[in-house]
GROMACS .gro file of C-alpha atoms in nm:
model
  389
    1MET     CA    1   0.944   3.802  -2.662
    2MET     CA    2   1.262   3.672  -2.501
    3SER     CA    3   1.101   3.666  -2.157
    4GLU     CA    4   0.830   3.434  -2.290
    5ARG     CA    5   1.102   3.204  -2.422
    6VAL     CA    6   1.243   3.188  -2.069
    7ILE     CA    7   0.909   3.073  -1.931
    8ILE     CA    8   0.869   2.813  -2.208
    9LEU     CA    9   1.215   2.671  -2.141
   10TYR     CA   10   1.154   2.677  -1.768
   11GLN     CA   11   0.828   2.486  -1.806
   12LYS     CA   12   0.999   2.223  -2.023
   13CYS     CA   13   1.263   2.175  -1.752
   14LEU     CA   14   0.989   2.144  -1.495
   15ASP     CA   15   0.810   1.883  -1.707
   16GLY     CA   16   1.134   1.692  -1.764
   17THR     CA   17   1.116   1.733  -2.143
   18ALA     CA   18   1.403   1.980  -2.190
   19VAL     CA   19   1.711   1.857  -2.373
   20ALA     CA   20   2.066   1.957  -2.278
   21GLU     CA   21   2.076   2.241  -2.534
   22GLU     CA   22   1.755   2.391  -2.395
   23LYS     CA   23   1.886   2.373  -2.041
   24GLN     CA   24   2.202   2.549  -2.155
   25GLU     CA   25   1.996   2.813  -2.335
   26LEU     CA   26   1.791   2.878  -2.023
   27SER     CA   27   2.105   2.903  -1.810
   28LEU     CA   28   2.241   3.169  -2.044
   29LEU     CA   29   1.912   3.361  -2.058
   30LEU     CA   30   1.904   3.372  -1.679
   31GLU     CA   31   2.218   3.583  -1.684
   32ASP     CA   32   1.972   3.867  -1.731
   33PRO     CA   33   1.823   3.953  -1.388
   34ALA     CA   34   1.493   4.046  -1.555
   35HIS     CA   35   1.458   3.691  -1.686
   36GLU     CA   36   1.546   3.549  -1.346
   37ALA     CA   37   1.265   3.761  -1.200
   38ARG     CA   38   1.019   3.604  -1.445
   39VAL     CA   39   1.116   3.255  -1.334
   40LYS     CA   40   1.078   3.356  -0.969
   41ALA     CA   41   0.734   3.492  -1.047
   42ARG     CA   42   0.641   3.164  -1.219
   43ILE     CA   43   0.748   2.963  -0.916
   44GLU     CA   44   0.554   3.198  -0.689
   45THR     CA   45   0.245   3.131  -0.902
   46LEU     CA   46   0.294   2.757  -0.856
   47LEU     CA   47   0.321   2.803  -0.481
   48GLN     CA   48  -0.008   2.994  -0.472
   49GLU     CA   49  -0.204   2.736  -0.670
   50ASP     CA   50  -0.446   2.503  -0.494
   51GLN     CA   51  -0.192   2.219  -0.497
   52GLY     CA   52   0.007   2.236  -0.173
   53LEU     CA   53   0.383   2.219  -0.163
   54THR     CA   54   0.369   1.890   0.021
   55ASP     CA   55   0.190   1.744  -0.283
   56ILE     CA   56   0.467   1.841  -0.526
   57PRO     CA   57   0.700   1.543  -0.576
   58GLU     CA   58   1.058   1.595  -0.468
   59THR     CA   59   1.179   1.515  -0.820
   60THR     CA   60   0.960   1.794  -0.956
   61MET     CA   61   1.081   2.040  -0.695
   62SER     CA   62   1.441   1.947  -0.764
   63SER     CA   63   1.399   2.001  -1.137
   64MET     CA   64   1.223   2.327  -1.063
   65LEU     CA   65   1.506   2.464  -0.855
   66GLN     CA   66   1.820   2.300  -0.990
   67ALA     CA   67   1.797   2.136  -1.332
   68ILE     CA   68   1.700   2.456  -1.508
   69PHE     CA   69   2.032   2.608  -1.411
   70GLN     CA   70   2.255   2.307  -1.470
   71ALA     CA   71   2.296   2.213  -1.835
   72GLU     CA   72   2.488   1.894  -1.883
   73SER     CA   73   2.777   2.083  -2.042
   74THR     CA   74   2.806   2.335  -1.760
   75PRO     CA   75   3.145   2.277  -1.592
   76VAL     CA   76   3.068   2.448  -1.263
   77ARG     CA   77   2.846   2.283  -1.001
   78PRO     CA   78   2.749   2.389  -0.650
   79LYS     CA   79   2.958   2.208  -0.390
   80THR     CA   80   2.647   2.099  -0.203
   81SER     CA   81   2.307   2.089  -0.366
   82PHE     CA   82   2.008   2.228  -0.184
   83TRP     CA   83   1.678   2.397  -0.240
   84MET     CA   84   1.489   2.611   0.004
   85VAL     CA   85   1.164   2.803  -0.014
   86ILE     CA   86   1.018   3.022   0.256
   87ARG     CA   87   0.682   3.181   0.303
   88ARG     CA   88   0.572   3.439   0.554
   89THR     CA   89   0.217   3.400   0.682
   90GLY     CA   90  -0.002   3.657   0.508
   91TRP     CA   91   0.235   3.716   0.219
   92ALA     CA   92   0.092   3.695  -0.130
   93ALA     CA   93   0.430   3.584  -0.263
   94ALA     CA   94   0.693   3.331  -0.158
   95ALA     CA   95   1.067   3.397  -0.154
   96VAL     CA   96   1.248   3.134  -0.355
   97LEU     CA   97   1.603   3.089  -0.229
   98ALA     CA   98   1.733   2.819  -0.454
   99VAL     CA   99   1.679   3.029  -0.766
  100ALA     CA  100   1.901   3.305  -0.634
  101ALA     CA  101   2.145   3.070  -0.464
  102THR     CA  102   2.198   2.845  -0.764
  103VAL     CA  103   2.246   3.140  -0.998
  104TRP     CA  104   2.493   3.282  -0.744
  105TRP     CA  105   2.715   2.973  -0.778
  106LEU     CA  106   2.677   2.933  -1.154
  107ARG     CA  107   2.740   3.290  -1.260
  108PRO     CA  108   3.106   3.388  -1.300
  109THR     CA  109   3.032   3.753  -1.216
  110PRO     CA  110   2.982   3.815  -0.843
  111ARG     CA  111   2.675   3.998  -0.725
  112THR     CA  112   2.639   4.220  -0.421
  113ILE     CA  113   2.466   4.054  -0.128
  114ARG     CA  114   2.448   4.182   0.225
  115GLN     CA  115   2.711   3.992   0.424
  116PRO     CA  116   2.558   3.847   0.743
  117LEU     CA  117   2.887   3.757   0.911
  118ALA     CA  118   3.044   3.989   1.164
  119VAL     CA  119   3.351   3.770   1.223
  120GLN     CA  120   3.631   3.631   1.006
  121THR     CA  121   3.540   3.270   1.074
  122SER     CA  122   3.224   3.087   1.168
  123PRO     CA  123   3.158   2.745   1.323
  124ALA     CA  124   3.196   2.449   1.091
  125ALA     CA  125   2.928   2.189   1.045
  126GLY     CA  126   2.908   1.907   1.298
  127PHE     CA  127   3.080   1.573   1.250
  128ASN     CA  128   3.127   1.230   1.409
  129LYS     CA  129   3.233   1.276   1.771
  130ALA     CA  130   3.115   1.140   2.104
  131VAL     CA  131   3.214   1.051   2.457
  132LEU     CA  132   3.192   0.691   2.578
  133THR     CA  133   3.165   0.648   2.954
  134LEU     CA  134   3.237   0.292   3.056
  135ALA     CA  135   3.073   0.108   3.343
  136ASN     CA  136   3.383   0.160   3.559
  137GLY     CA  137   3.374   0.537   3.506
  138GLU     CA  138   3.653   0.548   3.247
  139VAL     CA  139   3.594   0.807   2.975
  140VAL     CA  140   3.691   0.748   2.611
  141LEU     CA  141   3.683   1.027   2.353
  142LEU     CA  142   3.562   0.918   2.008
  143ASP     CA  143   3.596   1.095   1.674
  144SER     CA  144   3.583   1.026   1.302
  145ALA     CA  145   3.947   0.917   1.277
  146GLY     CA  146   3.952   0.688   1.581
  147HIS     CA  147   4.022   0.313   1.565
  148ARG     CA  148   4.041   0.140   1.899
  149GLN     CA  149   3.922  -0.161   2.094
  150VAL     CA  150   3.816  -0.192   2.457
  151ASN     CA  151   3.741  -0.522   2.632
  152GLN     CA  152   3.476  -0.532   2.903
  153GLY     CA  153   3.478  -0.882   3.038
  154THR     CA  154   3.398  -1.107   2.742
  155THR     CA  155   3.240  -0.819   2.549
  156ARG     CA  156   3.455  -0.653   2.284
  157VAL     CA  157   3.390  -0.283   2.216
  158GLN     CA  158   3.539  -0.165   1.888
  159GLN     CA  159   3.544   0.178   1.728
  160GLN     CA  160   3.591   0.224   1.356
  161GLY     CA  161   3.557   0.587   1.257
  162GLY     CA  162   3.210   0.714   1.342
  163GLN     CA  163   3.076   0.378   1.457
  164LEU     CA  164   3.100   0.189   1.785
  165SER     CA  165   3.014  -0.181   1.792
  166TYR     CA  166   2.971  -0.438   2.067
  167THR     CA  167   3.038  -0.808   2.030
  168ALA     CA  168   2.937  -1.034   2.319
  169GLY     CA  169   3.140  -1.351   2.372
  170GLY     CA  170   3.152  -1.631   2.626
  171ARG     CA  171   2.901  -1.726   2.889
  172GLN     CA  172   3.016  -1.482   3.157
  173ALA     CA  173   2.875  -1.158   3.022
  174ALA     CA  174   3.011  -0.829   3.152
  175GLU     CA  175   2.790  -0.636   3.389
  176GLY     CA  176   2.715  -0.265   3.415
  177TYR     CA  177   2.604   0.012   3.184
  178ASN     CA  178   2.790   0.221   2.930
  179THR     CA  179   2.679   0.567   2.817
  180LEU     CA  180   2.743   0.711   2.473
  181SER     CA  181   2.699   1.090   2.459
  182THR     CA  182   2.727   1.328   2.165
  183PRO     CA  183   2.802   1.698   2.220
  184ARG     CA  184   2.641   1.983   2.031
  185GLY     CA  185   2.786   1.959   1.683
  186GLY     CA  186   2.839   1.583   1.706
  187GLN     CA  187   2.677   1.258   1.594
  188PHE     CA  188   2.763   0.890   1.628
  189LYS     CA  189   2.640   0.539   1.556
  190VAL     CA  190   2.650   0.240   1.788
  191ILE     CA  191   2.579  -0.129   1.728
  192LEU     CA  192   2.455  -0.274   2.057
  193PRO     CA  193   2.540  -0.627   2.178
  194ASP     CA  194   2.214  -0.767   2.034
  195GLY     CA  195   2.280  -0.620   1.689
  196THR     CA  196   2.047  -0.321   1.728
  197ALA     CA  197   2.179  -0.015   1.544
  198VAL     CA  198   2.133   0.330   1.699
  199TRP     CA  199   2.221   0.664   1.541
  200LEU     CA  200   2.261   0.951   1.790
  201ASN     CA  201   2.199   1.308   1.677
  202ALA     CA  202   2.376   1.608   1.830
  203ALA     CA  203   2.343   1.675   2.205
  204SER     CA  204   2.205   1.328   2.278
  205SER     CA  205   2.287   1.034   2.500
  206LEU     CA  206   2.218   0.661   2.518
  207ARG     CA  207   2.266   0.446   2.829
  208TYR     CA  208   2.269   0.070   2.769
  209PRO     CA  209   2.398  -0.252   2.932
  210VAL     CA  210   2.735  -0.391   2.826
  211ALA     CA  211   2.549  -0.717   2.757
  212PHE     CA  212   2.175  -0.787   2.742
  213THR     CA  213   2.092  -1.052   3.001
  214GLY     CA  214   1.762  -1.166   3.144
  215GLY     CA  215   1.430  -1.145   2.968
  216GLN     CA  216   1.438  -0.793   2.828
  217ARG     CA  217   1.652  -0.536   2.651
  218GLN     CA  218   1.618  -0.188   2.795
  219VAL     CA  219   1.806   0.133   2.712
  220GLU     CA  220   1.765   0.494   2.821
  221MET     CA  221   1.802   0.793   2.594
  222ALA     CA  222   1.780   1.171   2.582
  223GLY     CA  223   1.798   1.401   2.282
  224GLU     CA  224   1.733   1.237   1.945
  225ALA     CA  225   1.809   0.889   1.813
  226TYR     CA  226   1.706   0.660   1.531
  227PHE     CA  227   1.674   0.289   1.613
  228GLU     CA  228   1.685  -0.019   1.394
  229VAL     CA  229   1.603  -0.288   1.649
  230ALA     CA  230   1.724  -0.644   1.601
  231PRO     CA  231   1.421  -0.876   1.633
  232ASP     CA  232   1.412  -1.111   1.933
  233ALA     CA  233   1.062  -1.221   2.035
  234ALA     CA  234   1.195  -1.368   2.358
  235LYS     CA  235   1.350  -1.035   2.468
  236PRO     CA  236   1.136  -0.727   2.401
  237PHE     CA  237   1.332  -0.407   2.338
  238THR     CA  238   1.236  -0.102   2.546
  239VAL     CA  239   1.349   0.260   2.521
  240LYS     CA  240   1.305   0.459   2.841
  241LEU     CA  241   1.256   0.835   2.807
  242LYS     CA  242   1.207   1.119   3.049
  243ASP     CA  243   0.880   1.179   3.235
  244GLY     CA  244   0.790   0.812   3.254
  245MET     CA  245   0.767   0.748   2.879
  246HIS     CA  246   0.852   0.403   2.736
  247ILE     CA  247   0.866   0.264   2.384
  248ALA     CA  248   0.827  -0.114   2.361
  249VAL     CA  249   0.917  -0.303   2.040
  250LEU     CA  250   1.017  -0.645   1.912
  251GLY     CA  251   1.192  -0.551   1.589
  252THR     CA  252   1.133  -0.223   1.408
  253SER     CA  253   1.271   0.112   1.290
  254PHE     CA  254   1.172   0.435   1.461
  255ASN     CA  255   1.295   0.782   1.551
  256VAL     CA  256   1.267   0.951   1.889
  257ASN     CA  257   1.305   1.326   1.944
  258ALA     CA  258   1.313   1.401   2.315
  259TYR     CA  259   1.523   1.717   2.350
  260ALA     CA  260   1.467   1.917   2.665
  261ASP     CA  261   1.426   2.241   2.467
  262GLU     CA  262   1.152   2.102   2.241
  263PRO     CA  263   0.786   2.155   2.339
  264LEU     CA  264   0.695   1.794   2.254
  265VAL     CA  265   0.851   1.450   2.273
  266ARG     CA  266   0.797   1.286   1.934
  267ALA     CA  267   0.828   0.917   1.848
  268THR     CA  268   0.789   0.833   1.478
  269LEU     CA  269   0.753   0.481   1.342
  270LEU     CA  270   0.916   0.400   1.007
  271ASP     CA  271   0.868   0.024   1.003
  272GLY     CA  272   0.710  -0.245   1.223
  273ALA     CA  273   0.500  -0.161   1.527
  274VAL     CA  274   0.564  -0.009   1.869
  275ASN     CA  275   0.372   0.072   2.185
  276VAL     CA  276   0.439   0.414   2.335
  277SER     CA  277   0.341   0.450   2.700
  278LYS     CA  278   0.336   0.740   2.941
  279ASN     CA  279   0.221   0.659   3.290
  280SER     CA  280  -0.131   0.518   3.244
  281ARG     CA  281  -0.166   0.593   2.870
  282THR     CA  282  -0.054   0.366   2.584
  283VAL     CA  283  -0.068   0.429   2.208
  284ARG     CA  284   0.017   0.173   1.940
  285LEU     CA  285   0.189   0.314   1.632
  286GLN     CA  286   0.174   0.194   1.275
  287PRO     CA  287   0.430   0.293   1.008
  288GLY     CA  288   0.399   0.659   0.913
  289GLN     CA  289   0.245   0.756   1.246
  290GLN     CA  290   0.391   0.976   1.517
  291VAL     CA  291   0.299   1.009   1.881
  292GLN     CA  292   0.342   1.350   2.043
  293ALA     CA  293   0.367   1.401   2.418
  294PRO     CA  294   0.371   1.745   2.585
  295ALA     CA  295   0.633   1.796   2.853
  296SER     CA  296   0.370   1.788   3.128
  297GLY     CA  297   0.071   1.564   3.177
  298ASP     CA  298  -0.013   1.219   3.044
  299ALA     CA  299  -0.150   1.326   2.706
  300LEU     CA  300  -0.039   1.128   2.400
  301ARG     CA  301  -0.148   1.265   2.063
  302LEU     CA  302  -0.140   1.052   1.749
  303ALA     CA  303  -0.049   1.214   1.415
  304ILE     CA  304  -0.028   1.069   1.065
  305LEU     CA  305   0.269   1.214   0.876
  306PRO     CA  306   0.263   1.274   0.500
  307ASP     CA  307   0.633   1.187   0.490
  308ALA     CA  308   0.770   1.009   0.796
  309SER     CA  309   1.118   0.998   0.641
  310GLN     CA  310   1.145   1.372   0.711
  311THR     CA  311   1.211   1.285   1.075
  312ILE     CA  312   1.529   1.093   0.989
  313ALA     CA  313   1.672   1.338   0.736
  314TRP     CA  314   1.937   1.424   0.997
  315LYS     CA  315   2.056   1.062   0.996
  316ASN     CA  316   2.091   1.077   0.618
  317GLY     CA  317   2.299   1.396   0.627
  318ALA     CA  318   2.032   1.656   0.556
  319PHE     CA  319   1.811   1.918   0.715
  320ASP     CA  320   1.454   1.866   0.597
  321PHE     CA  321   1.272   2.189   0.677
  322ASN     CA  322   0.957   2.112   0.481
  323HIS     CA  323   0.674   2.302   0.651
  324VAL     CA  324   0.897   2.386   0.950
  325PRO     CA  325   0.861   2.720   1.137
  326LEU     CA  326   1.171   2.935   1.167
  327ALA     CA  327   1.206   2.883   1.543
  328ASP     CA  328   1.198   2.503   1.504
  329ALA     CA  329   1.455   2.513   1.226
  330MET     CA  330   1.684   2.738   1.427
  331ARG     CA  331   1.684   2.495   1.721
  332GLN     CA  332   1.811   2.224   1.486
  333LEU     CA  333   2.079   2.454   1.348
  334ALA     CA  334   2.183   2.563   1.698
  335ARG     CA  335   2.248   2.204   1.807
  336TRP     CA  336   2.434   2.104   1.492
  337TYR     CA  337   2.656   2.413   1.470
  338ASP     CA  338   2.691   2.450   1.848
  339ILE     CA  339   2.565   2.807   1.858
  340GLU     CA  340   2.317   3.004   2.065
  341VAL     CA  341   2.028   3.165   1.878
  342VAL     CA  342   1.891   3.494   2.011
  343TYR     CA  343   1.603   3.698   1.871
  344GLU     CA  344   1.597   4.077   1.880
  345GLY     CA  345   1.228   4.144   1.918
  346ARG     CA  346   0.964   3.890   1.822
  347VAL     CA  347   1.040   3.570   1.635
  348PRO     CA  348   0.983   3.630   1.260
  349ASP     CA  349   0.668   3.460   1.133
  350ILE     CA  350   0.835   3.246   0.867
  351THR     CA  351   0.778   2.888   0.754
  352PHE     CA  352   1.035   2.696   0.552
  353TRP     CA  353   0.988   2.446   0.271
  354GLY     CA  354   1.304   2.276   0.158
  355LYS     CA  355   1.618   2.080   0.228
  356MET     CA  356   1.990   2.139   0.257
  357GLY     CA  357   2.293   1.932   0.347
  358ARG     CA  358   2.423   1.917   0.701
  359ASP     CA  359   2.776   1.946   0.562
  360LEU     CA  360   2.730   2.314   0.473
  361PRO     CA  361   2.950   2.547   0.681
  362LEU     CA  362   2.755   2.791   0.892
  363LYS     CA  363   2.862   3.088   0.681
  364ASP     CA  364   2.683   2.935   0.382
  365VAL     CA  365   2.372   2.868   0.591
  366LEU     CA  366   2.370   3.230   0.705
  367LEU     CA  367   2.397   3.342   0.345
  368ILE     CA  368   2.094   3.128   0.262
  369LEU     CA  369   1.902   3.278   0.554
  370GLU     CA  370   1.996   3.632   0.453
  371MET     CA  371   1.885   3.571   0.096
  372SER     CA  372   1.552   3.454   0.235
  373GLN     CA  373   1.512   3.783   0.422
  374VAL     CA  374   1.593   3.626   0.758
  375HIS     CA  375   1.830   3.893   0.882
  376CYS     CA  376   2.098   3.762   1.113
  377ARG     CA  377   2.452   3.818   1.235
  378LEU     CA  378   2.710   3.637   1.444
  379ASP     CA  379   2.863   3.806   1.745
  380LYS     CA  380   3.238   3.866   1.755
  381ASP     CA  381   3.305   3.525   1.912
  382GLY     CA  382   3.112   3.341   1.643
  383LYS     CA  383   2.905   3.144   1.894
  384ARG     CA  384   2.593   3.360   1.920
  385LEU     CA  385   2.359   3.404   1.623
  386ILE     CA  386   2.135   3.708   1.648
  387ILE     CA  387   1.812   3.718   1.444
  388THR     CA  388   1.693   4.073   1.379
  389PRO     CA  389   1.359   4.207   1.246
   0.00000   0.00000   0.00000
């Protein structure tokens, strides 16, 4: 039967043994919606097996959801690759978005899909933009196209596109603190005077001295940031957070998520070692570990992550929603696209597995959500996203 041939070809693509002609054959067979349904059913079976999704290698998942549709001779490619799977608690089956979404882009004949947009335009994806407040109160607007230089005493502050860098010079270091702030829908990178690199996510801020003097290096942050700290054993590096939390390091890479609208402050260590303190409690992290602190109290919970790199997907230009509840994912989308998310009724009980690029325009994200049975619409101003039952 032809449907059995579809499954055989699909399995070969999944195993990585399919040649270009077989990929092309499968792509053509999937023009028939009945065959596409068989592939969806096969993927659903995989999702229900004892092996968890987190145990499936990313290369396998990618081949599962993309390679089968993209023969080497196929001239058309999606503008931005992504795969996304959702599962509702209690469902016997999973909804596989990437199958439908990839076929949508590869097929020349359009299909009818409920349009989630109620306006002609929708917010674009975020980009490099920030506000630099100098120690003297002067405000400098930064964006992707900017190239400028500001001198603060003997310290040179230089912007090149989406990066700000500090170069200390001379013995008379400048005094005072600068603050780099990103709005919703913005991100920026800064190289501090000691060589430490900091990436700021949307709606975040970093306050730091124009020059590190004395016996320590201390900065203050809110929102989310990824740090690659320049080692200096003589001057420990400290990140000060809200509610009395501190992160002390010598030289390491870590991510901090401390948004006010998140239920927990999370510090995740990628490399090296750090001490995370909150009032009288201190926890030492090893690579791959995360400390979680509720908004109130002194509790510090230690978690071992199966994939710590998920926490810095934003820095690498992606949303990693692997095993992320809908409400958590929507908070990330709200900050990046500068929208307000409102739920009509209860929050849908949905968990995501998957990734997508942060360069997708919101209209494409809404299409993905609608295809996953997350019903949503934008209000007439395009700034309020309404999730419906």
